[in-house]
Tab-separated table of C-alpha atoms and ligand atoms in Angstrom:
chain	number	residue	atom	x	y	z
A	947	ALA	CA	-77.900	3.863	32.927
A	948	LYS	CA	-75.092	6.227	34.210
A	949	ALA	CA	-75.482	4.876	37.578
A	950	ALA	CA	-75.409	1.248	36.338
A	951	GLY	CA	-72.254	2.052	34.343
A	952	ARG	CA	-70.664	3.564	37.479
A	953	ARG	CA	-71.517	0.263	39.537
A	954	THR	CA	-70.197	-1.859	36.706
A	955	PHE	CA	-66.859	0.434	36.824
A	956	LEU	CA	-66.716	0.016	40.625
A	957	ARG	CA	-67.178	-3.856	40.379
A	958	TYR	CA	-64.416	-3.907	37.723
A	959	ALA	CA	-62.167	-1.490	39.984
A	960	ASP	CA	-62.966	-3.875	43.063
A	961	ALA	CA	-61.938	-7.005	41.074
A	962	MET	CA	-58.683	-5.225	39.750
A	963	ASP	CA	-58.000	-4.195	43.342
A	964	GLY	CA	-58.442	-7.627	44.507
A	965	ASP	CA	-56.237	-8.888	41.823
A	966	ILE	CA	-53.488	-6.580	42.691
A	967	ARG	CA	-53.829	-7.261	46.275
A	968	ARG	CA	-53.522	-11.013	45.777
A	969	ARG	CA	-50.341	-10.430	43.521
A	970	ALA	CA	-48.755	-8.301	46.252
A	971	THR	CA	-49.614	-10.864	49.072
A	972	LEU	CA	-48.318	-13.765	46.855
A	973	ILE	CA	-45.039	-11.835	46.123
A	974	ALA	CA	-44.670	-11.199	49.980
A	975	ALA	CA	-45.188	-14.995	50.642
A	976	LEU	CA	-42.646	-15.684	47.938
A	977	ARG	CA	-40.045	-13.706	49.528
A	978	LYS	CA	-39.856	-16.304	52.285
A	979	VAL	CA	-40.401	-19.544	50.422
A	980	VAL	CA	-36.981	-20.629	50.446
A	981	GLU	CA	-36.119	-19.940	54.012
A	982	ARG	CA	-39.402	-21.548	55.149
A	983	GLY	CA	-38.848	-24.644	53.106
A	984	GLU	CA	-42.089	-24.363	51.075
A	985	LEU	CA	-40.711	-25.226	47.802
A	986	ARG	CA	-40.005	-28.733	46.456
A	987	LEU	CA	-39.178	-30.257	43.221
A	988	VAL	CA	-40.795	-33.105	41.456
A	989	TYR	CA	-39.259	-35.029	38.542
A	990	GLN	CA	-40.657	-36.193	35.325
A	991	PRO	CA	-38.851	-38.838	33.371
A	992	GLN	CA	-37.976	-38.735	29.636
A	993	LEU	CA	-37.884	-41.943	27.490
A	994	VAL	CA	-35.252	-42.497	24.850
A	995	LEU	CA	-37.220	-44.093	22.019
A	996	ALA	CA	-34.236	-45.827	20.239
A	997	ASP	CA	-33.291	-48.006	23.288
A	998	GLY	CA	-36.071	-47.890	25.785
A	999	ARG	CA	-33.809	-46.068	28.453
A	1000	ILE	CA	-34.779	-43.375	30.710
A	1001	GLY	CA	-32.307	-40.680	29.324
A	1002	ALA	CA	-33.400	-37.602	31.310
A	1003	VAL	CA	-35.658	-36.170	33.944
A	1004	GLU	CA	-37.135	-32.635	34.076
A	1005	ALA	CA	-37.266	-30.869	37.466
A	1006	LEU	CA	-40.477	-29.071	38.047
A	1007	LEU	CA	-41.123	-26.763	40.804
A	1008	ARG	CA	-43.917	-26.924	43.423
A	1009	TRP	CA	-45.074	-24.374	46.066
A	1010	ASN	CA	-47.110	-25.477	48.919
A	1011	SER	CA	-47.952	-22.304	50.874
A	1012	PRO	CA	-49.450	-22.586	54.265
A	1013	GLU	CA	-51.705	-19.635	53.550
A	1014	HIS	CA	-52.501	-20.026	49.806
A	1015	GLY	CA	-52.358	-23.677	49.529
A	1016	ASP	CA	-50.680	-25.315	46.370
A	1017	VAL	CA	-50.046	-22.477	43.999
A	1018	PRO	CA	-49.457	-23.795	40.431
A	1019	PRO	CA	-46.198	-22.573	38.816
A	1020	SER	CA	-48.022	-20.905	36.068
A	1021	GLN	CA	-49.128	-18.467	38.663
A	1022	PHE	CA	-46.259	-18.010	40.758
A	1023	ILE	CA	-43.402	-18.174	38.337
A	1024	PRO	CA	-44.455	-14.985	36.432
A	1025	LEU	CA	-44.643	-13.237	39.882
A	1026	ALA	CA	-41.154	-14.398	40.923
A	1027	GLU	CA	-39.959	-13.221	37.541
A	1028	GLU	CA	-41.385	-9.721	37.749
A	1029	SER	CA	-40.192	-9.299	41.383
A	1030	GLY	CA	-36.606	-10.612	40.790
A	1031	LEU	CA	-37.086	-13.343	43.385
A	1032	ILE	CA	-36.645	-15.969	40.453
A	1033	VAL	CA	-32.900	-15.496	40.948
A	1034	SER	CA	-32.860	-16.851	44.451
A	1035	ILE	CA	-35.581	-19.279	43.756
A	1036	GLY	CA	-33.882	-20.588	40.543
A	1037	GLU	CA	-30.687	-21.163	42.446
A	1038	TRP	CA	-32.453	-23.243	45.027
A	1039	VAL	CA	-33.915	-25.083	42.118
A	1040	LEU	CA	-30.441	-25.829	40.540
A	1041	ARG	CA	-28.948	-26.885	43.800
A	1042	GLU	CA	-31.919	-28.936	44.817
A	1043	ALA	CA	-32.088	-30.764	41.518
A	1044	CYS	CA	-28.326	-31.431	41.510
A	1045	ASN	CA	-28.365	-32.655	45.059
A	1046	THR	CA	-31.124	-35.032	44.120
A	1047	LEU	CA	-28.968	-36.322	41.122
A	1048	ALA	CA	-26.136	-36.912	43.347
A	1049	ASP	CA	-28.193	-38.892	45.549
A	1050	TRP	CA	-29.628	-41.104	42.733
A	1051	ARG	CA	-26.034	-41.493	41.481
A	1052	ARG	CA	-24.988	-42.928	44.823
A	1053	ASP	CA	-27.984	-45.252	44.537
A	1054	GLY	CA	-26.639	-46.602	41.239
A	1055	ILE	CA	-28.442	-44.397	38.664
A	1056	ASP	CA	-25.975	-43.319	35.948
A	1057	ASN	CA	-26.387	-41.661	32.557
A	1058	VAL	CA	-29.470	-39.665	33.624
A	1059	LEU	CA	-29.555	-36.068	32.377
A	1060	MET	CA	-31.096	-33.692	34.961
A	1061	SER	CA	-32.967	-30.965	33.008
A	1062	VAL	CA	-33.671	-27.757	34.846
A	1063	ASN	CA	-35.993	-24.766	33.760
A	1064	VAL	CA	-34.256	-21.277	33.823
A	1065	SER	CA	-36.148	-18.087	33.139
A	1066	ALA	CA	-34.883	-15.083	31.136
A	1067	VAL	CA	-34.262	-13.131	34.287
A	1068	GLN	CA	-31.824	-15.772	35.481
A	1069	LEU	CA	-29.945	-15.936	32.202
A	1070	LEU	CA	-29.783	-12.357	31.357
A	1071	ARG	CA	-29.497	-10.750	34.931
A	1072	SER	CA	-27.663	-12.814	37.076
A	1073	ASP	CA	-24.312	-14.638	37.172
A	1074	LEU	CA	-25.868	-17.939	36.245
A	1075	ALA	CA	-22.630	-19.537	34.842
A	1076	GLN	CA	-20.894	-18.810	38.262
A	1077	THR	CA	-23.827	-20.455	40.123
A	1078	VAL	CA	-23.926	-23.441	37.905
A	1079	GLN	CA	-20.134	-24.096	38.360
A	1080	GLN	CA	-20.410	-23.727	42.099
A	1081	VAL	CA	-23.413	-26.061	42.319
A	1082	LEU	CA	-21.720	-28.589	40.092
A	1083	ARG	CA	-18.654	-28.445	42.371
A	1084	GLU	CA	-20.755	-28.694	45.602
A	1085	THR	CA	-22.760	-31.697	44.442
A	1086	GLY	CA	-20.083	-33.606	42.205
A	1087	VAL	CA	-22.493	-33.927	39.414
A	1088	PRO	CA	-20.699	-34.031	35.962
A	1089	ALA	CA	-21.582	-30.966	33.846
A	1090	ASN	CA	-22.647	-33.472	31.042
A	1091	GLN	CA	-25.518	-34.660	33.229
A	1092	LEU	CA	-26.913	-31.209	33.445
A	1093	GLU	CA	-29.345	-29.469	30.949
A	1094	LEU	CA	-30.781	-26.078	31.150
A	1095	GLU	CA	-34.138	-25.503	29.581
A	1096	LEU	CA	-34.971	-21.818	28.024
A	1097	THR	CA	-37.961	-20.776	26.336
A	1098	GLU	CA	-37.483	-19.624	22.575
A	1099	SER	CA	-38.878	-16.239	23.333
A	1100	VAL	CA	-35.909	-15.499	25.759
A	1101	LEU	CA	-33.335	-16.565	23.112
A	1102	MET	CA	-35.114	-14.646	20.371
A	1103	ALA	CA	-35.386	-11.577	22.214
A	1104	ASN	CA	-31.927	-11.277	23.377
A	1105	ALA	CA	-30.065	-13.287	20.654
A	1106	GLU	CA	-26.714	-11.852	21.059
A	1107	HIS	CA	-26.419	-11.532	24.815
A	1108	ALA	CA	-28.216	-15.096	25.058
A	1109	THR	CA	-25.774	-16.524	22.711
A	1110	GLU	CA	-22.878	-15.315	24.398
A	1111	ARG	CA	-24.107	-16.643	27.789
A	1112	LEU	CA	-24.922	-20.092	26.199
A	1113	GLN	CA	-21.580	-20.330	24.798
A	1114	THR	CA	-20.152	-20.209	28.374
A	1115	PHE	CA	-22.489	-23.234	29.399
A	1116	ARG	CA	-21.546	-25.181	26.248
A	1117	ARG	CA	-17.968	-24.781	27.182
A	1118	LEU	CA	-18.528	-26.398	30.587
A	1119	GLY	CA	-20.371	-29.313	28.860
A	1120	VAL	CA	-23.769	-28.222	30.074
A	1121	SER	CA	-26.665	-29.053	27.436
A	1122	ILE	CA	-29.024	-26.351	26.363
A	1123	ALA	CA	-32.591	-27.180	25.472
A	1124	VAL	CA	-35.168	-24.810	23.785
A	1125	ASP	CA	-38.375	-25.259	25.668
A	1126	ASP	CA	-41.849	-25.055	24.131
A	1127	PHE	CA	-40.494	-24.960	20.535
A	1128	GLY	CA	-43.046	-23.828	18.009
A	1129	THR	CA	-45.125	-21.535	20.222
A	1130	GLY	CA	-43.174	-18.311	19.453
A	1131	TYR	CA	-41.807	-17.018	16.251
A	1132	SER	CA	-38.486	-18.396	15.974
A	1133	SER	CA	-37.345	-20.330	12.911
A	1134	LEU	CA	-34.949	-23.253	12.786
A	1135	ALA	CA	-32.691	-21.324	10.533
A	1136	TYR	CA	-32.378	-18.760	13.140
A	1137	LEU	CA	-31.852	-21.273	15.989
A	1138	ARG	CA	-29.076	-22.889	14.047
A	1139	ARG	CA	-26.918	-19.934	15.129
A	1140	LEU	CA	-27.484	-20.461	18.883
A	1141	PRO	CA	-25.229	-22.958	20.736
A	1142	ILE	CA	-28.049	-25.292	21.646
A	1143	THR	CA	-28.298	-29.197	21.981
A	1144	THR	CA	-31.902	-29.961	22.359
A	1145	LEU	CA	-35.404	-29.060	21.036
A	1146	LYS	CA	-38.387	-29.642	22.930
A	1147	ILE	CA	-41.584	-29.497	20.704
A	1148	ASP	CA	-44.565	-28.099	22.720
A	1149	LYS	CA	-47.294	-30.233	23.628
A	1150	ALA	CA	-49.814	-28.090	21.345
A	1151	PHE	CA	-48.216	-29.965	18.265
A	1152	ILE	CA	-48.324	-33.369	19.986
A	1153	ASP	CA	-51.950	-33.468	21.084
A	1154	ASP	CA	-53.356	-34.360	17.533
A	1155	LEU	CA	-50.631	-36.866	16.551
A	1156	GLY	CA	-51.605	-40.424	15.581
A	1157	ARG	CA	-55.330	-39.448	14.977
A	1158	PRO	CA	-56.779	-40.428	11.764
A	1159	GLY	CA	-57.075	-37.968	8.941
A	1160	ASP	CA	-54.328	-35.680	7.966
A	1161	SER	CA	-53.097	-33.131	10.567
A	1162	GLU	CA	-51.086	-30.039	10.069
A	1163	ASP	CA	-49.474	-30.671	13.478
A	1164	ALA	CA	-48.267	-34.105	12.036
A	1165	ALA	CA	-46.526	-32.343	9.148
A	1166	ILE	CA	-44.916	-29.658	11.362
A	1167	THR	CA	-43.726	-32.257	13.733
A	1168	THR	CA	-42.001	-34.546	11.224
A	1169	THR	CA	-40.537	-31.425	9.583
A	1170	VAL	CA	-39.175	-30.181	12.811
A	1171	ILE	CA	-37.710	-33.475	13.571
A	1172	ALA	CA	-36.054	-33.871	10.303
A	1173	MET	CA	-34.621	-30.306	10.298
A	1174	ALA	CA	-33.450	-30.487	14.078
A	1175	HIS	CA	-31.606	-33.664	13.208
A	1176	SER	CA	-29.835	-32.007	10.224
A	1177	LEU	CA	-28.642	-29.415	12.716
A	1178	GLY	CA	-27.422	-32.110	15.120
A	1179	LEU	CA	-30.055	-31.477	17.715
A	1180	ARG	CA	-31.788	-33.991	20.089
A	1181	VAL	CA	-35.451	-33.731	19.802
A	1182	VAL	CA	-37.864	-34.241	22.744
A	1183	ALA	CA	-41.616	-34.327	22.465
A	1184	GLU	CA	-43.549	-32.788	25.284
A	1185	GLY	CA	-46.963	-33.811	26.658
A	1186	VAL	CA	-47.078	-37.336	25.040
A	1187	GLU	CA	-50.368	-38.751	26.578
A	1188	THR	CA	-51.169	-41.694	24.146
A	1189	ALA	CA	-49.490	-44.742	22.694
A	1190	GLU	CA	-50.619	-43.591	19.032
A	1191	GLN	CA	-48.728	-40.275	19.740
A	1192	GLN	CA	-45.559	-42.178	20.840
A	1193	ARG	CA	-45.871	-44.637	17.805
A	1194	PHE	CA	-45.949	-41.813	15.545
A	1195	LEU	CA	-42.995	-40.119	17.022
A	1196	LEU	CA	-40.948	-43.250	17.083
A	1197	GLN	CA	-41.818	-43.818	13.377
A	1198	HIS	CA	-40.723	-40.330	12.570
A	1199	GLY	CA	-37.268	-40.582	14.445
A	1200	CYS	CA	-38.075	-38.349	17.491
A	1201	ASP	CA	-35.261	-38.979	20.077
A	1202	MET	CA	-37.381	-38.668	23.390
A	1203	VAL	CA	-40.686	-38.401	24.813
A	1204	GLN	CA	-41.994	-36.899	27.965
A	1205	GLY	CA	-45.521	-37.086	29.128
A	1206	TYR	CA	-48.316	-38.811	31.175
A	1207	LEU	CA	-48.138	-41.853	28.966
A	1208	LEU	CA	-44.592	-42.656	30.484
A	1209	SER	CA	-45.067	-40.965	33.880
A	1210	GLY	CA	-46.241	-37.755	35.565
A	1211	PRO	CA	-43.871	-35.761	37.847
A	1212	LEU	CA	-42.794	-37.826	40.826
A	1213	ASN	CA	-41.358	-36.787	44.057
A	1214	SER	CA	-37.614	-37.704	44.330
A	1215	LEU	CA	-38.093	-41.010	46.101
A	1216	ASP	CA	-40.732	-42.214	43.755
A	1217	CYS	CA	-38.752	-41.074	40.840
A	1218	LEU	CA	-35.583	-43.135	42.059
A	1219	ARG	CA	-37.860	-46.204	42.420
A	1220	PHE	CA	-39.112	-45.627	38.998
A	1221	LEU	CA	-35.483	-45.337	37.506
A	1222	GLN	CA	-34.360	-48.284	39.409
A	1223	ASP	CA	-37.266	-50.506	38.277
A	1224	TRP	CA	-36.748	-49.277	34.751
A	1225	GLN	CA	-33.101	-50.233	34.925
A	1226	ASN	CA	-33.932	-53.635	36.097
A	1227	THR	CA	-36.893	-54.277	33.463
A	1228	PRO	CA	-36.637	-51.810	30.716
A	1229	GLN	CA	-39.942	-51.768	28.753
A	1230	VAL	CA	-39.496	-50.712	25.309
B	1156	C2E	P1	-42.860	-26.699	30.969
B	1156	C2E	O1	-41.366	-26.437	31.215
B	1156	C2E	O2	-43.299	-26.614	29.538
B	1156	C2E	O3	-43.292	-28.001	31.770
B	1156	C2E	C1	-43.894	-29.087	31.333
B	1156	C2E	C2	-45.534	-28.858	31.948
B	1156	C2E	O4	-46.294	-30.008	31.525
B	1156	C2E	C3	-45.341	-29.285	33.518
B	1156	C2E	O5	-46.364	-28.509	34.260
B	1156	C2E	C4	-45.847	-30.621	33.453
B	1156	C2E	O6	-46.218	-31.048	34.685
B	1156	C2E	C5	-46.735	-30.799	32.377
B	1156	C2E	N1	-46.931	-31.970	31.696
B	1156	C2E	C6	-46.009	-33.012	31.597
B	1156	C2E	N2	-46.428	-34.037	30.869
B	1156	C2E	C7	-47.879	-33.663	30.568
B	1156	C2E	C8	-48.775	-34.436	29.785
B	1156	C2E	O7	-48.738	-35.490	29.175
B	1156	C2E	N3	-49.977	-33.740	29.869
B	1156	C2E	C9	-50.211	-32.434	30.256
B	1156	C2E	N4	-51.389	-31.957	30.205
B	1156	C2E	N5	-49.346	-31.943	30.886
B	1156	C2E	C10	-48.129	-32.523	31.068
B	1156	C2E	P2	-46.244	-27.703	35.497
B	1156	C2E	O8	-45.199	-28.483	36.437
B	1156	C2E	O9	-47.183	-27.132	35.988
B	1156	C2E	O10	-45.025	-26.485	34.950
B	1156	C2E	C11	-45.639	-25.385	34.349
B	1156	C2E	C12	-44.391	-24.445	33.829
B	1156	C2E	O11	-43.982	-23.878	34.919
B	1156	C2E	C13	-43.364	-25.281	33.230
B	1156	C2E	O12	-43.727	-25.525	31.758
B	1156	C2E	C14	-42.143	-24.169	33.295
B	1156	C2E	O13	-42.499	-23.161	32.313
B	1156	C2E	C15	-42.658	-23.653	34.543
B	1156	C2E	N6	-41.779	-24.069	35.647
B	1156	C2E	C16	-41.831	-25.144	36.400
B	1156	C2E	N7	-40.892	-25.401	37.171
B	1156	C2E	C17	-39.983	-24.248	36.906
B	1156	C2E	C18	-38.611	-23.897	37.380
B	1156	C2E	O14	-38.175	-24.593	38.403
B	1156	C2E	N8	-38.215	-22.782	37.013
B	1156	C2E	C19	-38.741	-21.919	36.118
B	1156	C2E	N9	-38.184	-20.888	35.680
B	1156	C2E	N10	-39.895	-22.288	35.547
B	1156	C2E	C20	-40.687	-23.474	36.031
B	1157	CA	CA1	-39.580	-27.117	30.873
B	1158	CA	CA1	-42.317	-27.296	27.800
B	1159	CA	CA1	-45.288	-25.347	28.312
């Protein structure tokens, strides 16, 4: 029994070892992604329910590694955060997203907000405001067409520091969205004190909407929409996959929807075509 225990332990240690090795190789590879041009962005449109316009697109990062293949962001973003590499990667994301929007603007797309994900490390441990100003200047994108998405845990854990930094962006005219709302522990009463503009309701609350029978998620969603509106916030529902969900959200005054029902993330050229087609024939 003792020997079996040891074997199990060794297998476990081996697996741990493999895991640590994989993390180390991925971090080493991540160090070179920007210079090697292995990153790209895809863009997912958001529909304004009131008028059927595309009001925004969210930029989402993709890593195609020659050694590791397509690594999902859920795997490499945490490693980039731990290693601090997210600062340079995040700067690349911001510049690339704004360059794309500048291209689209030249192709006649106006009034679309570009929403960029920002992690805690970038907000709290880099001069993000200066980077943002520099990128806006370089690309000619107006500040009011840029939105930064932050998760609620970041804002909760470092409320004072975060508030001060967010105020700088608000002064510039940049919008601030709270991402994955509802998954952490923040209350709307608390968020009221933060200089934010947008609330993104997490997909977990959207999944059951529009299904027959009462659902707790429906009650939560309608309450969040009403309270967010009373605070002057725009509300975006994430992960909208069915017409029933969208109908429910429209009925309850949600401002925007994002999800596979409208479109998955698209490369910049396909997204431009999508935006142009939509401008010509809006489908409410
Ligand atoms: P997120 O910010 O919550 O992004 C939404 C995720 O949901 C995206 O996954 C998107 O592709 C996916 N999605 C959108 N609509 C639907 C839908 O209708 N159904 C389902 N099942 N999924 C949908 P993705 O692209 O894999 O990104 C995962 C996470 O990685 C993001 O979650 C975000 O937290 C992080 N991330 C992505 N790009 C960046 C980035 O540039 N910087 C940082 N810091 N984080 C990023
Ligand atoms: Ca996001
Ligand atoms: Ca989200
Ligand atoms: Ca999420």
